[in-house]
Amino acid sequence: MRTQERIYIYIYFDYHGDDKAAWSVLLHRLFLEKRESKSGLVAQAMLRASVSTRRTRLSTLLASAGSRPGHQLRVSSELVRCHLRYTWAAVTLSAKAPRGSGARVPDMSLRADSHAATSTLRKIAADMSNIIESLDTRELHFDGEEVDSEVLNDPKGTACIPFSAVYHTHGFKEPGTQTYLTGCPVRVRVLEVERFTSTKKVPSPNVYTIELTHEEFTWQVKRKFKHFQELHRELLRYKAFVRIPLPTRSHTVRRQSIKRGEPRQMPSLPHTAESTVREEHFSSRRKQLEDYLTKILKMPMYRNYHGTMEFIGVSQLSFIHDLGPKGIEGFIMKRSGGHRIPGLNCCGQGRMCYRWSKRWLVVKDSFLLYMKPDSGAIAFVLLVDKEFNIKIGQKETETKYGLQIDNLSRSLILKCNSYRHAQWWRQGIDEFIRKHGKDFLTEHRFGSYAAVQENTLAKWYVNAKWYFEDVANAMEAAKEEIFITDWWLSPEIFMKRPVVEGNRWRLDCILKRKAQQGVRIFVMLYKEVELALGINSEYSKRTLMHLHPNIKVMRHPDHVSSSVYLWAHHEKLVIVDQSVAFVGGIDLAYGRWDDDEHRLTDVGSVKRMAAVKSVSTTNLASAAESSECVPLQSEALAPESHLFQRNADDVPDTSKMKGVGKPKKFSRFSIYKHLHKHGMHHADSVSSIDSESNKGSIRSLKTGVGELLGETRFWHGKDYCNFVFKDWVQLDKPFADFIDRYTTPRMPWHDISSVVHGKAARDVARHFIQRWNFTKIMKPKYRSLSYPFLLPKSQQTANELKYQVPESVHATVQVIRSAADWSAGIKYHEESIHNAYVNVIENSKHYIYIENQFFISCADDKVVWNKIGDAIAQRILKAHRENKRFRVYVVIPLLPGFEGDISTGGGNALQAIMHFNYRTMCRGENSILGQLKTEIGDKWINYISFCGLRTYAELEGKLVTELIYVHSKLLIADDNTVIIGSANINDRSMLGKRDSEMAIIVQDTETVPSVMDGEDYSAGKFAQSLRLQCFRVVLGGSDLSPEHQDPVCDKFFKEVWISTAARNATIFDKVFRCLPSDQVNNLTQLRDFINKPKLANDDPAKAAEELKKIRGFLVQFPFRFLEEEYLLPSVGTKESMVPMEVWT
């Protein structure tokens, strides 16, 4: 007994007419045969029909189907109707069933519990997509207007495509992808007809140049008549296909994208053979093709079809405003390999290693990219640069009809259909790039990759307080992208201080908040050699990546695979929407935040015992002898005043405050009261309170928003640091102190940074993008789609600023850098920062002001190679020969920033840096002073000054001092030229082949009246204001100190600068006997020196009187410190085994 089980396959086919040839194709293709197996009933489509069989009439097909035993193919009687709307075919398959079961499947239904039926239906539906697209369109004869499908209206679209669409590309055949600008037509003009002659008989000898315009975008394509014919046939297939409601999600979306009532009448294409068209009829032919394409592009159903988009050369990236003008696009075959990756250049170079892939090539004004058609993923980005070049021909490319595109990073080899096709590509790319991206094709001033950008908004920062705030505000304003690269990044640092809004302005909280809003955040960190550095970049990466999927973090380099052990990524960049770029020396890391006061102690945590009265000049001695501790008011006052210019009335009467002895409770109450007063009581926490300590006294803190009473801290946990005393440890515990802030003063941090807008910001972003894309290619773990390729925005839209940092001024700006193959994947290294420094020094006319973390120069072409020190010496000698005033100011740290106890001579690393600093300044014939003394003797003192910075405070009732760590990378010349960046004055930063660096050179265009060498002078607004701020900080003057205006005159140079530095240094030596000191020439003298009593301990009252004479932070640099010792690492130490290049 055999029971028949029926599986019903519904074929919905909008049909108009009584010709049944189309049905013969569909039903024969869908004929099912029975197969029995252990797994049950399996049905599959038979796809073996030939072209002739497809033309068989319906009756023949039905007869043959009915003659097969056990099979019945039923077709609804509606088939014979003239106007057929829906038809169905029921395929009946026999299967064994238990005797007497009576099992039966009802007609016109599908069993929900039948796995076989469901599986079969899915297989057939999936196959239908391929079946219908491969139909012969000659068998589909549709005439007249179509009956509307049951479709939905398009959702309302936006007028433009956002830049964020580059991160959401789709497969080229996927429906619903926005390619065109909503509401904007595509206009067509056939400009010209070229007739090609050939020895062979060519059916389409004419090539039509078609110009298309879509809103602001205009582009051209070249097509033959046969291309029009192929498009026409493909659209007919698509028209038939889209009427069949296949049960697939993509097809349903495709059908729903077609509006109800939308005209679908295919325009007619000229039938005249191309070879018979005479030249006098070209204009008529052009008009016919123009009208045909115009009609096609007016109908969304056909305009959005992937074949049409391929024909007119558009993609999802064509009409994104910030990507600039539209260039040539199209499918090409791309050969694998060609990357310039250090250590891997041999891979993929053999002919046997090549593989060819079909890709969609997109040309923009400053880059090329190609996409994978199936997924739409951007698979590579090639930036236009000075080495950009295009070659064609088999000899050049080793490929028939090959096209080779070179730049500094890759040789991209493409394969075209013909030599003429390759010529079209070369001409199209070359003309477009030369028209829109010519600035990227040439090497610019100083050998930089970036052009000089005029009328650029720029702003400087002295110290990190305002820098951090502006960075935080810019991040908060981000709409699309945030790029960050740092030598070190600490996720938990607070960007705005004091903290009065909970964690809102903590870096990780800002980034998480923006990522949740849809902003894409990309971070690149230097991957340190863990044995040498303890910055724990792995913790930073892990912490940031866990915040949100929109945050992507890379670390580079991989030391083993890249063979890079000695060099570092040293840039400090924050780029927002590729429109605002922060460039300078300040990492978003612990220890960097500071203001102009350079405090040694953290308010709110210095005192552990409540006090009744303060220390004044008259009672300092008795207070020092007493066990009582001195409450300090906020160090928001000048550092020389916070001990001695105050009386008992300046401090709250603690005896009347209930909070005494319970500072935690009182602090919390006071903070909340303050927040409520200023409308910030909704802050999520009050993390500025030292909630762990009950030992702090009550004091006031001057802030920008009023008076805060309580245990307010500026530096939380690891942020309170003194890295010469002790380097950072346990960075995965960010809020745990690692030094005792009650006994050890922090080391203040002096630094410089800047921000630029517009085209200069685009140039900074381009460097970041180049590094990111190179790292993505180089490290296998980043090759997944979750780490996207980044695209540079166009310079043509750079001045459309959506956000502007307040108080910026207009100037001429150029971005300069140090980059090489290991750091950016470029063939030739770039050292434009070095070239800029030397050039500015050589061409300076009045003065040079330098602040830098290192001062290692004066080339001997053996150990040291950069020529900055030599340029300084030669410029001074030139001034001496011309009998003109010329001043050089150099401010560097008193000690290198390496952990080591200087009272015992410091560590080997610290001494090695000291050796090369002294070798540059004053020791040896190659030093600056050595070169000067040879020609002008002791007159060098009239031209150059070397200084450091130092400050003092009271800690636990004791006077303490500490050097201020100068981390700046700054040069100012003549009050009109400034270089700010991350590059130190040493070979590591300057030579380009070593550390990667980024800087800007700013030349003023806005001037203000000033004085230079006693004469009227037009000073640059940017440069002069920065110099005056630096002078105010280091010299301690007021905002309008007239004595600071002229940096060249003898009165300032000798009576203010040198005099202040000498007096301060003398007082510090007298009170603290601090190191380094000119009184210590060797280690024996060092031991004696530190054992002698200090005035600060022996007579605090007298020490206080002396310290009142200090102005600012400036101190003379001690030239003779340890001059009798050999400071390079001794043989046998681990530092001696490190190459000398590490220290230079």
XYZ file of N, CA, C and O in Angstrom, residues 580-640:
244
model
N 39.321 68.375 13.511
C 40.027 69.006 14.623
C 41.102 68.030 15.088
O 40.794 66.878 15.407
N 42.351 68.478 15.111
C 43.459 67.581 15.456
C 44.331 68.219 16.533
O 44.841 69.326 16.351
N 44.483 67.501 17.642
C 45.364 67.930 18.732
C 46.717 67.259 18.533
O 46.813 66.038 18.418
N 47.764 68.090 18.500
C 49.125 67.608 18.227
C 50.060 68.209 19.261
O 50.021 69.416 19.507
N 50.891 67.379 19.880
C 51.841 67.927 20.832
C 52.576 66.859 21.594
O 52.785 65.754 21.102
N 52.937 67.200 22.821
C 53.755 66.300 23.615
C 53.038 65.660 24.782
O 53.673 65.005 25.609
N 51.724 65.842 24.879
C 50.997 65.417 26.066
C 50.234 64.127 25.794
O 49.275 64.102 25.011
N 50.649 63.043 26.424
C 49.895 61.795 26.387
C 48.661 61.907 27.279
O 48.669 62.647 28.283
N 47.631 61.162 26.937
C 46.462 61.052 27.825
C 46.779 59.981 28.855
O 46.278 58.863 28.804
N 47.633 60.338 29.803
C 48.188 59.328 30.702
C 48.445 59.927 32.078
O 48.360 61.140 32.292
N 48.757 59.051 33.009
C 49.053 59.459 34.380
C 50.231 60.431 34.423
O 51.187 60.311 33.652
N 50.145 61.351 35.359
C 51.251 62.260 35.618
C 51.315 63.459 34.720
O 52.068 64.395 34.977
N 50.504 63.472 33.645
C 50.608 64.561 32.667
C 49.808 65.795 33.055
O 50.184 66.914 32.702
N 48.686 65.592 33.730
C 47.846 66.752 34.045
C 48.576 67.666 35.019
O 49.063 67.252 36.072
N 48.636 68.920 34.650
C 49.229 69.939 35.524
C 48.745 71.292 35.038
O 48.214 71.421 33.926
N 48.910 72.292 35.875
C 48.587 73.653 35.455
C 49.796 74.541 35.681
O 50.897 74.056 35.968
N 49.604 75.835 35.588
C 50.738 76.749 35.650
C 51.339 76.860 37.050
O 52.413 77.445 37.213
N 50.658 76.308 38.063
C 51.184 76.395 39.425
C 52.217 75.312 39.709
O 53.031 75.460 40.613
N 52.165 74.223 38.987
C 53.112 73.114 39.167
C 53.232 72.725 40.646
O 54.314 72.759 41.251
N 52.115 72.304 41.219
C 52.068 71.930 42.632
C 52.902 70.687 42.913
O 52.950 69.769 42.101
N 53.469 70.650 44.083
C 54.206 69.475 44.536
C 53.338 68.553 45.367
O 53.666 67.370 45.533
N 52.275 69.095 45.931
C 51.409 68.297 46.805
C 49.985 68.366 46.298
O 49.620 69.277 45.557
N 49.190 67.378 46.685
C 47.808 67.318 46.240
C 46.899 67.814 47.346
O 46.854 67.230 48.434
N 46.156 68.858 47.120
C 45.241 69.400 48.128
C 44.242 68.332 48.532
O 43.827 67.495 47.748
N 43.893 68.364 49.787
C 42.912 67.409 50.274
C 43.513 66.130 50.791
O 42.832 65.318 51.377
N 44.802 65.936 50.566
C 45.389 64.695 51.051
C 46.757 64.921 51.667
O 47.456 63.993 52.004
N 47.150 66.171 51.796
C 48.476 66.458 52.327
C 48.483 66.362 53.847
O 49.395 65.820 54.444
N 47.438 66.883 54.470
C 47.410 66.946 55.932
C 46.666 65.770 56.518
O 45.590 65.413 56.064
N 47.249 65.200 57.542
C 46.582 64.074 58.216
C 46.103 64.462 59.609
O 45.467 63.687 60.282
N 46.442 65.705 60.055
C 46.023 66.149 61.389
C 45.417 67.539 61.258
O 45.954 68.401 60.574
N 44.275 67.734 61.922
C 43.643 69.049 61.877
C 44.495 70.053 62.626
O 45.152 69.738 63.616
N 44.500 71.273 62.143
C 45.317 72.313 62.767
C 44.429 73.464 63.197
O 43.331 73.641 62.715
N 44.946 74.256 64.095
C 44.181 75.373 64.614
C 44.640 76.672 64.000
O 43.870 77.567 63.741
N 45.915 76.778 63.697
C 46.403 78.042 63.137
C 47.393 77.759 62.025
O 47.943 76.679 61.909
N 47.588 78.735 61.220
C 48.474 78.586 60.066
C 49.853 79.120 60.384
O 50.100 79.726 61.417
N 50.723 78.902 59.455
C 52.097 79.388 59.604
C 52.233 80.691 58.857
O 51.841 80.807 57.717
N 52.760 81.658 59.475
C 53.104 82.897 58.793
C 54.605 83.104 58.938
O 55.305 82.309 59.549
N 55.062 84.152 58.383
C 56.497 84.401 58.440
C 56.983 84.519 59.884
O 58.081 84.106 60.221
N 56.137 85.024 60.747
C 56.566 85.283 62.119
C 56.553 84.043 62.991
O 57.243 83.978 63.992
N 55.732 83.061 62.632
C 55.635 81.912 63.532
C 56.133 80.628 62.895
O 55.850 79.548 63.380
N 56.842 80.718 61.748
C 57.299 79.522 61.065
C 58.236 78.701 61.917
O 58.168 77.482 61.963
N 59.113 79.382 62.651
C 60.096 78.656 63.462
C 59.417 77.852 64.554
O 59.715 76.674 64.768
N 58.490 78.490 65.230
C 57.819 77.767 66.307
C 56.965 76.639 65.764
O 56.831 75.586 66.383
N 56.374 76.859 64.588
C 55.556 75.805 64.000
C 56.413 74.618 63.607
O 55.998 73.470 63.705
N 57.626 74.884 63.170
C 58.507 73.792 62.779
C 58.917 72.967 63.983
O 59.140 71.767 63.878
N 59.044 73.615 65.133
C 59.425 72.891 66.337
C 58.244 72.175 66.957
O 58.404 71.270 67.768
N 57.033 72.620 66.605
C 55.831 72.022 67.173
C 55.471 70.752 66.439
O 55.897 70.486 65.336
N 54.642 69.955 67.106
C 54.171 68.720 66.481
C 52.947 68.966 65.627
O 52.458 68.071 64.969
N 52.434 70.217 65.670
C 51.242 70.503 64.881
C 51.622 70.609 63.406
O 52.688 71.090 63.056
N 50.707 70.180 62.570
C 50.923 70.293 61.127
C 50.233 71.539 60.613
O 49.291 72.041 61.205
N 50.718 72.023 59.496
C 50.242 73.291 58.970
C 49.200 73.052 57.887
O 49.476 72.383 56.905
N 47.992 73.579 58.054
C 47.003 73.434 56.981
C 47.349 74.361 55.818
O 47.643 75.524 56.021
N 47.289 73.831 54.635
C 47.633 74.620 53.458
C 46.383 75.006 52.702
O 45.512 74.197 52.468
N 46.343 76.258 52.321
C 45.294 76.642 51.381
C 45.669 76.080 50.013
O 46.779 75.619 49.804
N 44.727 76.116 49.116
C 44.980 75.564 47.781
C 46.205 76.183 47.149
O 46.464 77.371 47.257
N 46.969 75.335 46.453
C 48.107 75.850 45.707
C 47.679 76.522 44.426
O 48.449 76.662 43.497
N 46.429 76.939 44.378
C 46.003 77.760 43.248
C 46.696 79.112 43.292
O 46.728 79.837 42.317
N 47.254 79.452 44.458
C 48.055 80.657 44.561
C 49.442 80.375 44.035
O 49.833 79.247 43.822
N 50.214 81.439 43.855
C 51.581 81.260 43.370
C 52.365 80.433 44.369
O 52.191 80.569 45.583
N 53.242 79.539 43.907
C 53.921 78.617 44.815
C 54.789 79.317 45.837
O 54.992 78.804 46.919
N 55.297 80.533 45.495
C 56.138 81.186 46.501
C 55.333 81.831 47.602
O 55.873 82.295 48.590
